[in-house]
Amino acid sequence: MTDQHPTEFSIRYQIPPKDYFFNLEWDGDRLFLKEFSLESGIDQQKDIKPEIHDWNEFWSHVDEIRVWDWYDEYVVSCKDSCVEGDEWEVNLVYGDQNLEAHGANSYPPTLREFLKATEELTGIIIEFIQQD
């Protein structure tokens, strides 16, 4: 059976205008969360150790929503057409799959589903600016 733990796992998400910062990283045996939001009064750091069945569900969902097919970069420059919003970065290495993607004010079509899968894996709610 393949190890369900990632070789690399990091998610960074920030909304500078709202002073929101989210960072989740794998350190070899756990996920380490740092989250801060001045507006929401969040300031937390915690270790998270998902169960193997939670990892199995997460990787299955990642495959289902085709995260491995994301482009490397999603960026929209905001001049007069939009309000500066958020920045994100996802780095994953699992088995022979590898993803390094980032963006600003633009997202792959399944980023929201990926964040929901991450919330299910960790039990942490991720503040997300994108509107439906």
Coordinates of C-alpha atoms in Angstrom, one line a residue:
M1 CA 0.0 0.0 0.0
T2 CA 1.2 3.5 -0.9
D3 CA 2.0 5.9 1.9
Q4 CA -1.0 8.3 2.1
H5 CA 1.1 11.1 3.4
P6 CA 2.5 13.7 1.0
T7 CA 6.1 14.3 0.3
E8 CA 5.4 18.0 0.2
F9 CA 2.2 19.9 1.1
S10 CA 1.9 23.6 1.5
I11 CA -0.9 26.0 1.0
R12 CA -0.5 29.7 1.5
Y13 CA -3.4 32.1 1.1
Q14 CA -3.7 35.7 2.0
I15 CA -6.0 38.6 1.6
P16 CA -3.9 41.7 2.2
P17 CA -6.7 44.3 2.4
K18 CA -8.3 42.2 5.2
D19 CA -5.0 41.4 7.0
Y20 CA -5.8 37.7 6.5
F21 CA -3.0 35.1 6.3
F22 CA -3.3 31.3 6.1
N23 CA -0.4 28.9 5.9
L24 CA -0.6 25.1 6.1
E25 CA 2.5 22.9 5.7
W26 CA 3.5 19.3 6.0
D27 CA 6.6 18.7 8.2
G28 CA 6.9 15.0 7.7
D29 CA 4.5 13.7 10.3
R30 CA 1.9 16.4 10.7
L31 CA 0.4 19.5 9.2
F32 CA 1.3 22.8 10.9
L33 CA -1.2 25.6 10.6
K34 CA -0.6 29.3 11.1
E35 CA -3.6 31.6 10.6
F36 CA -4.1 35.2 11.3
S37 CA -7.0 37.6 10.6
L38 CA -7.0 41.1 12.2
E39 CA -10.6 41.6 11.0
S40 CA -11.9 38.3 12.4
G41 CA -9.7 38.3 15.5
I42 CA -8.1 35.0 14.5
D43 CA -4.5 34.3 15.6
Q44 CA -3.8 30.6 15.8
Q45 CA -1.1 28.0 15.4
K46 CA -1.7 24.3 15.7
D47 CA -0.6 20.9 14.7
I48 CA -3.0 18.7 12.8
K49 CA -2.6 15.0 12.3
P50 CA -5.2 13.7 9.9
E51 CA -6.1 10.0 10.0
I52 CA -5.1 7.8 7.1
H53 CA -8.8 7.5 5.9
D54 CA -9.0 11.3 5.8
W55 CA -5.8 11.4 3.6
N56 CA -7.4 8.8 1.4
E57 CA -10.5 10.9 0.9
F58 CA -8.5 14.0 0.3
W59 CA -6.3 12.5 -2.4
S60 CA -9.3 10.9 -4.0
H61 CA -11.0 14.3 -4.1
V62 CA -7.8 16.0 -5.4
D63 CA -7.7 13.5 -8.3
E64 CA -11.5 13.9 -8.9
I65 CA -11.3 17.7 -9.3
R66 CA -8.1 17.4 -11.4
V67 CA -5.9 19.5 -9.2
W68 CA -2.8 18.0 -10.9
D69 CA -3.9 19.6 -14.2
W70 CA -3.8 23.2 -12.8
Y71 CA -1.6 25.7 -14.6
D72 CA 1.5 27.0 -12.8
E73 CA 0.2 30.6 -12.6
Y74 CA -3.2 32.4 -12.4
V75 CA -2.7 36.1 -12.2
V76 CA -5.0 39.1 -13.0
S77 CA -3.5 42.5 -12.7
C78 CA -5.9 44.9 -11.1
K79 CA -5.7 48.5 -12.3
D80 CA -9.1 50.1 -12.6
S81 CA -11.1 47.0 -13.4
C82 CA -11.1 45.3 -9.9
V83 CA -10.2 45.7 -6.3
E84 CA -6.9 44.1 -5.2
G85 CA -7.8 40.9 -3.5
D86 CA -6.0 37.8 -2.6
E87 CA -2.8 35.8 -3.3
W88 CA -2.4 32.1 -3.1
E89 CA 0.1 29.3 -3.6
V90 CA -0.3 25.5 -3.5
N91 CA 2.7 23.1 -3.6
L92 CA 1.9 19.3 -3.5
V93 CA 4.0 16.3 -4.1
Y94 CA 2.3 12.9 -3.6
G95 CA 3.6 9.7 -5.2
D96 CA 4.6 10.6 -8.7
Q97 CA 2.3 13.6 -8.8
N98 CA 3.7 17.2 -8.5
L99 CA 2.0 20.6 -8.4
E100 CA 3.4 24.1 -8.0
A101 CA 0.7 26.7 -8.7
H102 CA 0.1 30.2 -7.5
G103 CA -2.1 33.2 -8.3
A104 CA -3.3 36.6 -7.5
N105 CA -6.9 37.7 -8.1
S106 CA -7.4 34.7 -10.3
Y107 CA -7.9 31.0 -9.6
P108 CA -8.2 27.6 -11.3
P109 CA -11.8 26.6 -11.6
T110 CA -11.6 24.0 -8.9
L111 CA -9.7 26.0 -6.2
R112 CA -12.8 26.4 -4.1
E113 CA -13.4 22.6 -4.2
F114 CA -9.7 22.0 -3.3
L115 CA -10.0 24.4 -0.3
K116 CA -13.2 22.5 0.8
A117 CA -11.3 19.2 0.6
T118 CA -8.5 20.8 2.7
E119 CA -11.1 22.0 5.2
E120 CA -12.5 18.4 5.5
L121 CA -8.9 17.0 5.9
T122 CA -8.0 19.5 8.7
G123 CA -11.3 20.6 10.3
I124 CA -10.1 24.2 9.7
I125 CA -12.3 26.8 7.9
I126 CA -10.4 28.8 5.3
E127 CA -11.6 32.3 4.7
F128 CA -11.9 32.7 0.9
I129 CA -12.6 35.9 -1.0
Q130 CA -13.8 34.5 -4.3
Q131 CA -17.5 35.0 -5.0
D132 CA -19.8 32.5 -6.8

